[in-house]
Short mmCIF file of C-alpha atoms in Angstrom, two decimals:
data_model
loop_
_atom_site.label_atom_id
_atom_site.label_comp_id
_atom_site.label_asym_id
_atom_site.label_seq_id
_atom_site.Cartn_x
_atom_site.Cartn_y
_atom_site.Cartn_z
CA MET D 215 -7.61 -18.06 14.65
CA ASN D 216 -10.55 -18.84 12.46
CA GLY D 217 -12.14 -22.19 13.13
CA ASN D 218 -12.63 -23.25 9.53
CA VAL D 219 -10.22 -24.64 6.98
CA THR D 220 -11.18 -23.89 3.41
CA SER D 221 -9.25 -25.18 0.41
CA ARG D 222 -10.34 -23.38 -2.76
CA THR D 223 -9.76 -24.94 -6.14
CA ASN D 224 -8.86 -23.26 -9.40
CA ALA D 225 -11.19 -22.50 -12.27
CA ASN D 226 -11.60 -26.10 -13.44
CA GLY D 227 -13.08 -26.97 -10.06
CA THR D 228 -11.08 -30.17 -9.73
CA HIS D 229 -9.20 -31.57 -6.78
CA GLY D 230 -6.85 -33.57 -8.97
CA ASN D 231 -3.33 -32.83 -10.10
CA VAL D 232 -2.53 -29.61 -11.92
CA THR D 233 0.10 -29.80 -14.63
CA SER D 234 3.20 -28.16 -13.26
CA PRO D 235 4.87 -25.52 -15.43
CA THR D 236 8.63 -25.23 -15.34
CA ASP D 237 10.50 -22.89 -13.05
CA GLY D 238 12.91 -20.17 -14.10
CA ASN D 239 15.60 -22.71 -14.95
CA GLY D 240 13.32 -24.88 -17.08
CA THR D 241 13.08 -27.46 -14.29
CA PRO D 242 9.65 -28.99 -13.84
CA GLY D 243 7.93 -28.34 -10.57
CA SER D 244 7.24 -31.11 -8.11
CA PRO D 245 5.00 -33.79 -9.62
CA GLY D 246 1.47 -33.43 -8.44
CA ALA D 247 2.30 -30.24 -6.54
CA GLY D 248 -1.00 -28.75 -7.59
CA THR D 249 -3.07 -31.35 -5.75
CA ARG D 250 -5.94 -29.79 -3.78
CA ALA D 251 -6.50 -31.05 -0.27
CA THR D 252 -9.99 -31.36 1.20
CA ASP D 253 -10.59 -30.83 4.92
CA ARG D 254 -10.67 -34.61 5.41
CA ASP D 255 -7.40 -35.04 3.53
CA VAL D 256 -5.75 -32.38 5.65
CA ALA D 257 -7.01 -33.94 8.85
CA SER D 258 -5.93 -37.47 7.92
CA ARG D 259 -2.42 -36.32 7.06
CA THR D 260 -1.92 -34.16 10.14
CA ILE D 261 0.19 -35.50 12.97
CA ARG D 262 -0.96 -33.80 16.13
CA ASP D 263 2.50 -33.38 17.62
CA GLY D 264 3.56 -31.16 14.69
CA ALA D 265 5.76 -33.69 12.92
CA HIS D 266 6.20 -33.57 9.14
CA ARG D 267 3.09 -34.61 7.22
CA THR D 268 3.11 -36.39 3.89
CA ASP D 269 1.17 -33.78 1.93
CA ARG D 270 2.43 -33.30 -1.61
CA ASP D 271 4.57 -30.22 -1.56
CA PRO D 272 3.82 -27.04 -3.50
CA GLU D 273 6.50 -25.26 -5.46
CA ILE D 274 5.85 -21.95 -3.68
CA VAL D 275 4.07 -21.10 -0.45
CA ILE D 276 2.73 -17.56 -0.05
CA VAL D 277 1.94 -16.55 3.51
CA GLY D 278 -1.03 -14.19 3.43
CA ALA D 279 -3.96 -13.97 1.01
CA GLY D 280 -4.45 -10.24 1.17
CA LEU D 281 -4.27 -7.93 -1.83
CA VAL D 282 -0.54 -8.39 -2.42
CA GLY D 283 -0.55 -12.13 -1.74
CA ALA D 284 -3.30 -12.69 -4.31
CA VAL D 285 -1.47 -10.61 -6.93
CA ALA D 286 1.80 -12.44 -6.27
CA ALA D 287 0.08 -15.81 -6.70
CA CYS D 288 -1.36 -14.76 -10.07
CA TYR D 289 2.07 -13.63 -11.28
CA LEU D 290 4.05 -16.62 -10.02
CA ALA D 291 1.99 -19.74 -10.70
CA PRO D 292 2.04 -19.54 -14.54
CA ARG D 293 5.83 -19.09 -14.49
CA PHE D 294 7.13 -21.24 -11.67
CA GLY D 295 4.64 -23.95 -10.83
CA PRO D 296 2.01 -24.64 -8.18
CA VAL D 297 1.49 -21.97 -5.52
CA THR D 298 -0.27 -22.54 -2.21
CA VAL D 299 -1.54 -19.42 -0.46
CA LEU D 300 -2.06 -19.75 3.31
CA GLU D 301 -4.34 -17.27 5.07
CA LYS D 302 -5.12 -17.28 8.78
CA ARG D 303 -8.54 -15.69 8.36
CA ALA D 304 -11.68 -17.10 6.77
CA ASP D 305 -12.41 -16.60 3.09
CA PRO D 306 -13.84 -13.05 2.91
CA ARG D 307 -15.93 -13.71 -0.19
CA PRO D 308 -18.99 -15.69 0.97
CA GLY D 309 -20.44 -12.89 3.11
CA PRO D 310 -19.81 -9.31 4.20
CA GLY D 311 -17.93 -10.17 7.40
CA PRO D 312 -16.11 -7.62 9.56
CA GLN D 313 -14.18 -4.81 7.88
CA ARG D 314 -10.65 -4.89 9.27
CA ARG D 315 -8.94 -2.38 7.01
CA SER D 316 -9.71 0.98 5.45
CA LEU D 317 -12.83 0.87 3.30
CA VAL D 318 -11.18 2.61 0.35
CA VAL D 319 -7.82 2.24 -1.34
CA MET D 320 -6.33 4.33 -4.14
CA LEU D 321 -5.16 2.96 -7.47
CA SER D 322 -2.52 4.81 -9.45
CA ALA D 323 -0.25 3.88 -12.36
CA ARG D 324 1.79 1.24 -10.54
CA GLY D 325 -1.30 -0.57 -9.32
CA TRP D 326 -3.00 -0.40 -12.70
CA ARG D 327 0.10 -1.90 -14.35
CA ALA D 328 -0.24 -5.04 -12.22
CA LEU D 329 -4.00 -5.28 -12.78
CA GLU D 330 -3.48 -4.96 -16.54
CA ASP D 331 -0.86 -7.71 -16.43
CA LEU D 332 -3.30 -9.99 -14.62
CA GLY D 333 -6.21 -9.21 -16.95
CA VAL D 334 -8.54 -7.77 -14.31
CA ALA D 335 -8.13 -4.02 -14.90
CA ASP D 336 -11.42 -3.60 -16.77
CA SER D 337 -13.39 -5.40 -14.04
CA VAL D 338 -11.80 -3.26 -11.35
CA ARG D 339 -12.25 0.01 -13.25
CA ARG D 340 -16.01 -0.57 -13.44
CA MET D 341 -16.24 -0.34 -9.65
CA CYS D 342 -13.88 2.62 -9.20
CA VAL D 343 -14.53 6.31 -8.70
CA PRO D 344 -12.13 8.61 -10.59
CA LEU D 345 -10.82 11.43 -8.41
CA HIS D 346 -9.32 14.44 -10.16
CA GLY D 347 -8.02 16.39 -7.20
CA ARG D 348 -8.30 17.31 -3.58
CA CYS D 349 -10.55 19.96 -2.07
CA ALA D 350 -9.28 21.44 1.18
CA HIS D 351 -12.10 22.84 3.34
CA LEU D 352 -10.28 25.52 5.30
CA PRO D 353 -11.06 26.68 8.85
CA ASP D 354 -12.09 30.14 7.58
CA GLY D 355 -14.77 28.65 5.31
CA ARG D 356 -12.84 28.93 2.03
CA THR D 357 -12.08 25.94 -0.15
CA ARG D 358 -8.96 25.27 -2.16
CA VAL D 359 -8.84 22.67 -4.94
CA THR D 360 -5.53 21.11 -5.98
CA PRO D 361 -5.62 18.93 -9.13
CA TYR D 362 -3.82 15.62 -8.90
CA SER D 363 -2.17 16.21 -12.26
CA ARG D 364 -1.62 19.11 -14.63
CA ASP D 365 -3.31 17.28 -17.52
CA GLY D 366 -6.42 16.13 -15.67
CA GLN D 367 -5.44 12.51 -14.99
CA PRO D 368 -7.32 11.03 -12.02
CA ILE D 369 -6.38 8.57 -9.36
CA TRP D 370 -9.03 5.94 -8.68
CA ALA D 371 -10.82 5.11 -5.43
CA VAL D 372 -11.99 1.52 -5.01
CA GLU D 373 -13.54 -0.31 -2.08
CA ARG D 374 -10.90 -2.59 -0.61
CA ARG D 375 -13.31 -5.48 -0.06
CA ARG D 376 -14.57 -5.52 -3.65
CA LEU D 377 -11.04 -5.31 -5.04
CA HIS D 378 -9.92 -8.11 -2.72
CA ARG D 379 -12.70 -10.38 -3.98
CA ILE D 380 -11.76 -9.78 -7.60
CA LEU D 381 -8.13 -10.59 -6.88
CA LEU D 382 -8.97 -13.75 -4.92
CA ASP D 383 -11.23 -14.90 -7.74
CA ALA D 384 -8.44 -14.22 -10.23
CA ALA D 385 -5.95 -16.18 -8.12
CA GLU D 386 -8.37 -19.07 -7.73
CA ALA D 387 -8.93 -19.13 -11.50
CA THR D 388 -5.18 -19.27 -12.18
CA PRO D 389 -4.08 -22.87 -12.86
CA GLY D 390 -1.76 -24.05 -10.14
CA VAL D 391 -2.98 -21.71 -7.39
CA SER D 392 -4.51 -23.18 -4.23
CA LEU D 393 -6.06 -20.83 -1.66
CA ARG D 394 -6.27 -22.23 1.86
CA PHE D 395 -8.06 -20.25 4.55
CA GLY D 396 -8.05 -20.77 8.30
CA GLN D 397 -4.33 -21.61 8.11
CA ARG D 398 -2.16 -19.71 10.58
CA VAL D 399 1.57 -19.83 9.84
CA ARG D 400 3.39 -20.04 13.15
CA SER D 401 6.96 -20.21 11.89
CA VAL D 402 9.10 -20.41 8.77
CA ASP D 403 12.11 -22.70 8.29
CA LEU D 404 14.44 -21.02 5.79
CA ASP D 405 16.75 -24.00 5.43
CA ARG D 406 14.28 -26.74 4.57
CA PRO D 407 12.34 -24.58 3.46
CA ALA D 408 9.01 -25.19 5.21
CA VAL D 409 6.25 -23.51 7.17
CA GLN D 410 4.69 -24.67 10.41
CA VAL D 411 0.92 -24.27 10.06
CA GLU D 412 -1.83 -24.39 12.63
CA ASP D 413 -5.47 -25.02 11.76
CA ARG D 414 -8.54 -26.52 13.40
CA HIS D 415 -7.09 -30.01 13.01
CA GLY D 416 -3.86 -29.22 14.82
CA SER D 417 -0.39 -28.38 13.64
CA HIS D 418 1.45 -29.58 10.55
CA ARG D 419 4.59 -28.82 8.60
CA LEU D 420 4.33 -27.96 4.91
CA THR D 421 7.51 -28.14 2.86
CA CYS D 422 8.09 -26.35 -0.43
CA ARG D 423 10.86 -24.87 -2.56
CA ARG D 424 10.17 -21.14 -2.02
CA ILE D 425 8.33 -19.04 0.56
CA LEU D 426 6.99 -15.51 0.09
CA GLY D 427 5.88 -13.45 3.06
CA CYS D 428 2.88 -11.29 2.18
CA ASP D 429 1.33 -11.28 5.64
CA GLY D 430 1.36 -7.61 6.54
CA ALA D 431 3.00 -5.30 9.03
CA HIS D 432 2.95 -7.86 11.85
CA SER D 433 4.34 -10.58 9.61
CA ALA D 434 4.97 -14.03 11.05
CA ALA D 435 7.09 -14.90 8.01
CA ARG D 436 9.42 -11.94 8.59
CA ALA D 437 10.51 -13.36 11.94
CA ALA D 438 12.59 -15.96 10.10
CA LEU D 439 14.71 -13.20 8.56
CA GLU D 440 15.04 -11.43 11.89
CA ALA D 441 16.41 -14.65 13.36
CA ARG D 442 19.11 -14.56 10.65
CA GLY D 443 20.18 -11.04 11.56
CA ALA D 444 17.90 -8.80 9.51
CA ARG D 445 17.35 -5.43 11.15
CA VAL D 446 13.63 -4.74 11.39
CA GLU D 447 11.96 -1.63 12.75
CA VAL D 448 8.24 -1.89 13.54
CA ARG D 449 7.10 1.52 14.68
CA ARG D 450 3.67 2.69 15.79
CA LEU D 451 3.09 6.17 14.42
CA ASP D 452 1.78 8.86 16.74
CA LEU D 453 -1.42 9.04 14.73
CA ALA D 454 -4.64 7.10 15.02
CA TYR D 455 -7.88 7.16 13.09
CA GLN D 456 -11.54 6.21 13.00
CA GLU D 457 -13.51 5.29 9.89
CA ILE D 458 -16.57 7.57 9.61
CA ASP D 459 -19.44 7.17 7.13
CA VAL D 460 -20.36 10.41 5.33
CA PRO D 461 -23.83 10.64 3.71
CA ALA D 462 -24.26 11.26 -0.01
CA GLY D 463 -25.50 14.42 -1.62
CA ARG D 464 -23.62 17.21 0.12
CA LEU D 465 -20.12 16.99 -1.38
CA GLU D 466 -18.76 16.78 -4.92
CA PRO D 467 -18.50 13.10 -5.90
CA ASP D 468 -15.34 13.25 -8.06
CA ILE D 469 -12.81 14.72 -5.68
CA THR D 470 -11.16 13.91 -2.36
CA HIS D 471 -12.30 16.15 0.48
CA VAL D 472 -10.00 17.15 3.34
CA TRP D 473 -10.56 19.32 6.41
CA PRO D 474 -7.10 20.38 7.66
CA THR D 475 -6.74 21.96 11.09
CA GLY D 476 -3.03 21.49 11.80
CA LYS D 477 -3.66 19.37 14.89
CA ALA D 478 -6.16 16.96 13.35
CA MET D 479 -7.49 16.12 9.90
CA PHE D 480 -10.61 14.63 8.38
CA ALA D 481 -10.49 13.11 4.88
CA ALA D 482 -13.39 11.73 2.83
CA HIS D 483 -13.25 9.65 -0.36
CA PRO D 484 -16.31 9.17 -2.58
CA LEU D 485 -17.75 5.68 -3.08
CA PRO D 486 -19.68 4.43 -6.13
CA SER D 487 -22.90 4.62 -4.07
CA GLY D 488 -22.48 8.37 -3.68
CA LYS D 489 -21.64 8.07 0.00
CA LEU D 490 -18.14 8.89 1.19
CA SER D 491 -15.71 6.90 3.29
CA GLY D 492 -14.30 9.28 5.88
CA SER D 493 -11.37 9.05 8.26
CA LEU D 494 -10.69 11.17 11.32
CA PHE D 495 -6.95 11.44 12.06
CA MET D 496 -5.72 12.72 15.42
CA ARG D 497 -2.67 12.23 17.58
CA LEU D 498 -2.75 9.05 19.60
CA ASP D 499 -1.15 10.70 22.62
CA GLY D 500 -0.69 14.23 23.89
CA PRO D 501 -3.07 17.12 24.59
CA ALA D 502 -6.39 17.66 22.84
CA PRO D 503 -7.27 17.11 20.12
CA SER D 504 -6.07 13.55 20.63
CA TYR D 505 -7.44 10.13 21.43
CA ALA D 506 -5.50 10.24 24.69
CA ALA D 507 -7.54 13.28 25.72
CA ALA D 508 -10.72 11.33 24.98
CA ARG D 509 -9.48 8.45 27.13
CA ASP D 510 -8.76 10.91 29.93
CA GLY D 511 -12.31 12.17 30.00
CA ARG D 512 -12.55 14.80 27.27
CA ASP D 513 -15.69 14.36 25.18
CA LEU D 514 -14.66 13.12 21.73
CA HIS D 515 -17.68 14.66 20.03
CA GLU D 516 -16.96 18.05 21.62
CA MET D 517 -13.37 17.91 20.37
CA PHE D 518 -14.61 16.97 16.90
CA ALA D 519 -17.21 19.75 16.80
CA ALA D 520 -14.65 22.32 17.92
CA HIS D 521 -12.28 21.49 15.08
CA PHE D 522 -14.72 20.38 12.36
CA PRO D 523 -17.93 22.41 12.77
CA GLU D 524 -18.86 22.01 9.10
CA LEU D 525 -18.77 18.24 9.40
CA THR D 526 -21.13 18.14 12.37
CA GLY D 527 -23.79 19.43 9.99
CA LEU D 528 -22.84 17.04 7.19
CA ILE D 529 -22.85 13.89 9.36
CA PRO D 530 -26.03 13.80 11.48
CA ASP D 531 -24.98 10.73 13.49
CA ILE D 532 -21.39 11.80 14.07
CA ALA D 533 -21.67 11.52 17.87
CA GLU D 534 -22.87 7.91 17.62
CA GLN D 535 -20.16 7.02 15.11
CA LEU D 536 -17.40 8.55 17.21
CA ASP D 537 -18.66 6.62 20.21
CA GLY D 538 -19.03 3.31 18.36
CA LYS D 539 -16.29 3.14 15.74
CA ALA D 540 -12.99 1.49 16.61
CA VAL D 541 -9.83 3.57 16.93
CA SER D 542 -7.08 2.12 14.74
CA THR D 543 -3.37 2.82 14.93
CA LEU D 544 -0.87 3.21 12.09
CA THR D 545 2.23 1.05 11.88
CA ALA D 546 5.37 1.64 9.85
CA VAL D 547 7.80 -1.17 9.03
CA ARG D 548 11.33 -0.92 7.72
CA CYS D 549 13.42 -4.01 7.01
CA ASP D 550 17.00 -3.95 5.72
CA ARG D 551 16.81 -7.49 4.29
CA TRP D 552 13.94 -8.78 2.20
CA VAL D 553 15.28 -12.10 0.89
CA TRP D 554 17.16 -15.21 2.00
CA ARG D 555 19.32 -16.97 -0.55
CA ASP D 556 17.10 -18.61 -3.19
CA THR D 557 14.22 -19.61 -0.95
CA PHE D 558 12.52 -16.62 0.68
CA ALA D 559 11.30 -13.08 -0.02
CA LEU D 560 9.09 -10.48 1.63
CA LEU D 561 6.60 -8.31 -0.26
CA GLY D 562 4.23 -5.50 0.64
CA ASP D 563 3.56 -4.36 4.20
CA SER D 564 5.61 -7.22 5.64
CA CYS D 565 8.74 -5.27 4.67
CA HIS D 566 7.56 -1.68 4.06
CA ALA D 567 4.31 -0.80 5.82
CA MET D 568 3.87 2.95 5.56
CA ALA D 569 1.55 5.80 6.47
CA PRO D 570 -1.42 5.97 4.07
CA PHE D 571 -1.23 9.63 3.11
CA MET D 572 0.28 9.28 -0.38
CA GLY D 573 -2.05 6.37 -1.18
CA HIS D 574 0.84 4.16 -2.30
CA GLY D 575 1.08 1.25 0.15
CA MET D 576 -0.98 -1.12 -1.99
CA ASN D 577 0.40 0.22 -5.27
CA CYS D 578 3.95 -0.28 -4.00
CA GLY D 579 3.08 -3.84 -2.92
CA PHE D 580 1.66 -4.66 -6.35
CA GLU D 581 4.83 -3.24 -7.87
CA ASP D 582 6.88 -5.51 -5.57
CA ALA D 583 5.17 -8.55 -7.11
CA ARG D 584 5.66 -7.32 -10.67
CA ILE D 585 9.31 -6.44 -10.20
CA LEU D 586 9.96 -9.74 -8.39
CA VAL D 587 8.83 -11.76 -11.41
CA ASP D 588 10.61 -9.36 -13.78
CA ARG D 589 13.88 -9.96 -11.95
CA LEU D 590 13.32 -13.71 -11.78
CA ASP D 591 12.55 -13.77 -15.50
CA ALA D 592 15.74 -11.84 -16.24
CA CYS D 593 18.10 -13.83 -14.01
CA ALA D 594 19.57 -17.27 -14.39
CA ASP D 595 18.43 -18.59 -11.02
CA TRP D 596 16.32 -17.70 -8.01
CA SER D 597 19.26 -16.68 -5.87
CA SER D 598 20.37 -13.94 -8.24
CA GLY D 599 16.76 -13.03 -9.05
CA LEU D 600 15.84 -12.51 -5.39
CA ALA D 601 19.02 -10.54 -4.79
CA ALA D 602 18.21 -8.28 -7.75
CA TYR D 603 14.66 -7.82 -6.44
CA GLU D 604 15.92 -6.77 -3.00
CA THR D 605 18.48 -4.37 -4.47
CA SER D 606 15.91 -2.72 -6.72
CA ARG D 607 13.18 -2.31 -4.09
CA THR D 608 14.58 -1.44 -0.68
CA GLU D 609 15.68 2.10 -1.52
CA ASP D 610 12.41 2.83 -3.31
CA ALA D 611 10.40 1.52 -0.36
CA ASP D 612 12.33 3.69 2.09
CA ALA D 613 11.71 6.70 -0.15
CA ILE D 614 7.94 6.29 -0.51
CA ALA D 615 7.62 5.58 3.23
CA GLU D 616 9.37 8.87 3.98
CA LEU D 617 7.24 10.74 1.45
CA SER D 618 4.02 9.20 2.79
CA TYR D 619 4.64 10.27 6.36
CA ARG D 620 5.83 13.72 5.30
CA HIS D 621 2.72 14.14 3.17
CA TYR D 622 0.45 14.00 6.20
CA PHE D 623 1.75 17.37 7.37
CA ALA D 624 1.31 18.88 3.90
CA MET D 625 -2.32 17.72 4.00
CA ALA D 626 -3.15 18.40 7.64
CA ASP D 627 -1.74 21.92 7.91
CA PRO D 628 -3.94 24.71 6.53
CA PRO D 629 -2.22 26.52 3.64
CA ARG D 630 0.15 29.19 4.85
CA GLU D 631 1.36 32.28 3.09
CA GLU D 632 3.74 31.23 0.34
CA SER D 633 7.43 31.84 0.93
CA ALA D 634 9.79 33.09 -1.75
CA ALA D 635 10.95 29.48 -2.21
CA ASP D 636 7.35 28.30 -2.72
CA VAL D 637 6.69 30.96 -5.35
CA LEU D 638 9.92 30.24 -7.17
CA ARG D 639 9.10 26.52 -7.26
CA GLY D 640 5.77 27.33 -8.84
CA ARG D 641 7.40 29.52 -11.45
CA LEU D 642 9.93 26.80 -12.31
CA ALA D 643 7.10 24.31 -12.82
CA ALA D 644 5.31 26.71 -15.16
CA LEU D 645 8.42 27.71 -17.13
CA PHE D 646 9.98 24.21 -17.33
CA PRO D 647 7.01 21.81 -17.27
CA ASP D 648 9.05 18.83 -18.46
CA ARG D 649 11.99 19.43 -16.15
CA PHE D 650 10.20 20.27 -12.93
CA VAL D 651 7.36 17.78 -12.59
CA PRO D 652 5.28 17.83 -9.38
CA LEU D 653 6.45 15.10 -7.02
CA TYR D 654 2.97 13.68 -6.49
CA GLU D 655 2.45 13.49 -10.24
CA ARG D 656 5.62 11.49 -10.75
CA CYS D 657 4.68 9.09 -7.96
CA ALA D 658 1.08 8.61 -9.04
CA PHE D 659 1.21 8.68 -12.83
CA THR D 660 4.58 7.18 -13.70
CA GLU D 661 6.53 4.07 -12.73
CA GLU D 662 9.71 5.98 -11.98
CA GLY D 663 11.59 4.77 -8.93
CA TYR D 664 10.45 6.49 -5.75
CA ALA D 665 14.07 6.95 -4.67
CA SER D 666 14.89 8.77 -7.89
CA VAL D 667 11.87 11.03 -7.41
CA LEU D 668 12.93 11.84 -3.85
CA ARG D 669 16.52 12.56 -4.90
CA ASP D 670 15.29 14.93 -7.61
CA ASP D 671 13.04 16.67 -5.09
CA ARG D 672 16.01 17.26 -2.81
CA ARG D 673 18.04 18.57 -5.74
CA LEU D 674 15.22 20.97 -6.49
CA ASP D 675 15.32 22.19 -2.88
CA ARG D 676 19.02 22.90 -3.29
CA LEU D 677 18.49 24.57 -6.67
CA VAL D 678 15.81 26.93 -5.33
CA ALA D 679 17.93 27.79 -2.29
CA ASP D 680 20.94 28.40 -4.54
CA LEU D 681 18.99 30.63 -6.92
CA LEU D 682 17.65 32.74 -4.07
CA ALA D 683 21.08 32.98 -2.45
CA ARG D 684 22.74 34.07 -5.69
CA HIS D 685 20.07 36.37 -7.08
CA GLY D 686 18.00 37.41 -4.07
CA THR D 687 14.26 37.26 -3.49
CA GLY D 688 13.78 39.71 -6.36
CA LEU D 689 14.15 36.73 -8.70
CA VAL D 690 10.69 35.61 -7.61
CA SER D 691 9.10 38.57 -9.44
CA ALA D 692 11.66 38.82 -12.26
CA SER D 693 10.74 38.36 -15.91
CA ASP D 694 10.33 34.90 -17.35
CA ASP D 695 13.44 35.35 -19.46
CA ARG D 696 15.55 36.23 -16.43
CA VAL D 697 14.25 33.25 -14.40
CA ARG D 698 14.96 30.97 -17.35
CA ALA D 699 18.49 32.34 -17.78
CA CYS D 700 19.33 32.04 -14.10
CA THR D 701 17.88 28.53 -13.89
CA ASP D 702 19.65 27.28 -17.00
CA ALA D 703 22.95 28.32 -15.46
CA HIS D 704 22.39 26.20 -12.33
CA ALA D 705 19.66 23.57 -12.91
CA PRO D 706 20.21 19.86 -13.37
CA ASN D 707 18.45 18.21 -16.28
CA THR D 708 15.53 17.00 -14.21
CA ALA D 709 14.00 17.71 -10.85
CA THR D 710 10.66 17.33 -9.20
CA LEU D 711 8.30 19.78 -7.62
CA GLU D 712 6.44 18.81 -4.51
CA ASP D 713 3.07 20.46 -4.75
CA SER D 714 0.98 21.69 -1.85
CA GLY D 715 -0.20 18.17 -1.19
CA CYS D 716 -2.47 15.71 -2.90
CA SER D 717 -3.58 12.34 -1.70
#
């Protein structure tokens, strides 16, 4: 736990009361709920044995001031009254501090929608690098470039830390939002509702009307739902990674670079400085190449050089980085319940942490916050609004989590000879560009539900298999007119096409 408690004020810089907007039913929020507490105030109101303190209660408590927590605060405070955001770590903005998460995150349409809503899209775009595709550096020395979209649209790489600072500043500038750092939430009471908080002064209980858990894959808030019977799966994936710095000047700066070997993968994303943020992915356990083999005495640099000889020339200090950089694991979370009555909801990694290979974890979390307020705006009360939010999001989250993990193998395996099914998929995309849209394109450049995209992809699998079963592999080389005629007789109105893998 961090030793400092920091209470950040909103844009007017005051510690007085913030006028409380009404909630979704037109009911004013708690009087004075926007009051900011100084360290001394917190200390004087804390009872060391953990009993209830007399702090003025916020309307909403958000557990976690990460990317999703900050976005949720910006969405909620103007609509529903004062929001207090509790974060166990120190404020990351005053100095560089340690980097705990991946250096780079990807922004696509869903993420941009939230940033536009919050009025920070232009500021974020100025620090982004547009990426138009992925270049696979193959073991035989060839390269293969796959565009992210058929019309040249890019996804956008942004440094996580810089994006986080913009979002925290935006939250702090939103009237009614209070950011409190060095505040570790130990437990959540769904009935009161309230949170038990520990800081450098001791332990205190903070009551409120609503609680949102935005505190990541190892969520403390989620435990309250588990205690009420929610089924939660927290699974460590059999993949681990190290962040590796790649020097500028040797690789194209507007494309993602990937070195697939089948058993390991290296990916590098350009930064605004010209350098690239790289990641080495290998199995956590099992035979070489794996981190288990390195623990058992195999030289990590030798394993790296054997599988990525090109990179040993591009990264002069690779041996030192492999020796010094931390090995991080990947965690997946699936939760069958996200809400409790009218008082509690989970967002982001706390309910759907996923593998990073589609680049949608953050985008999906931002979309959680947007859809939550959309459903609350559309419903008569919080109970029905939270229920509608859960219904609309759980299937989509399961779908993008499945796609994200599956996508690793599309990226990590060197391209193989195309099967008849692969060729026929490509022909369908060319002949019916509006009906058979690449899966990655629909995920990255639209706001269509992930579950719908996955269902269409499975229908396309069945369509291709059916066409080949009915007409034989000769259909692959048949005339365009014949392929169109055969497809029109069997195809649904829409389907997706999963391309050879973009990230």
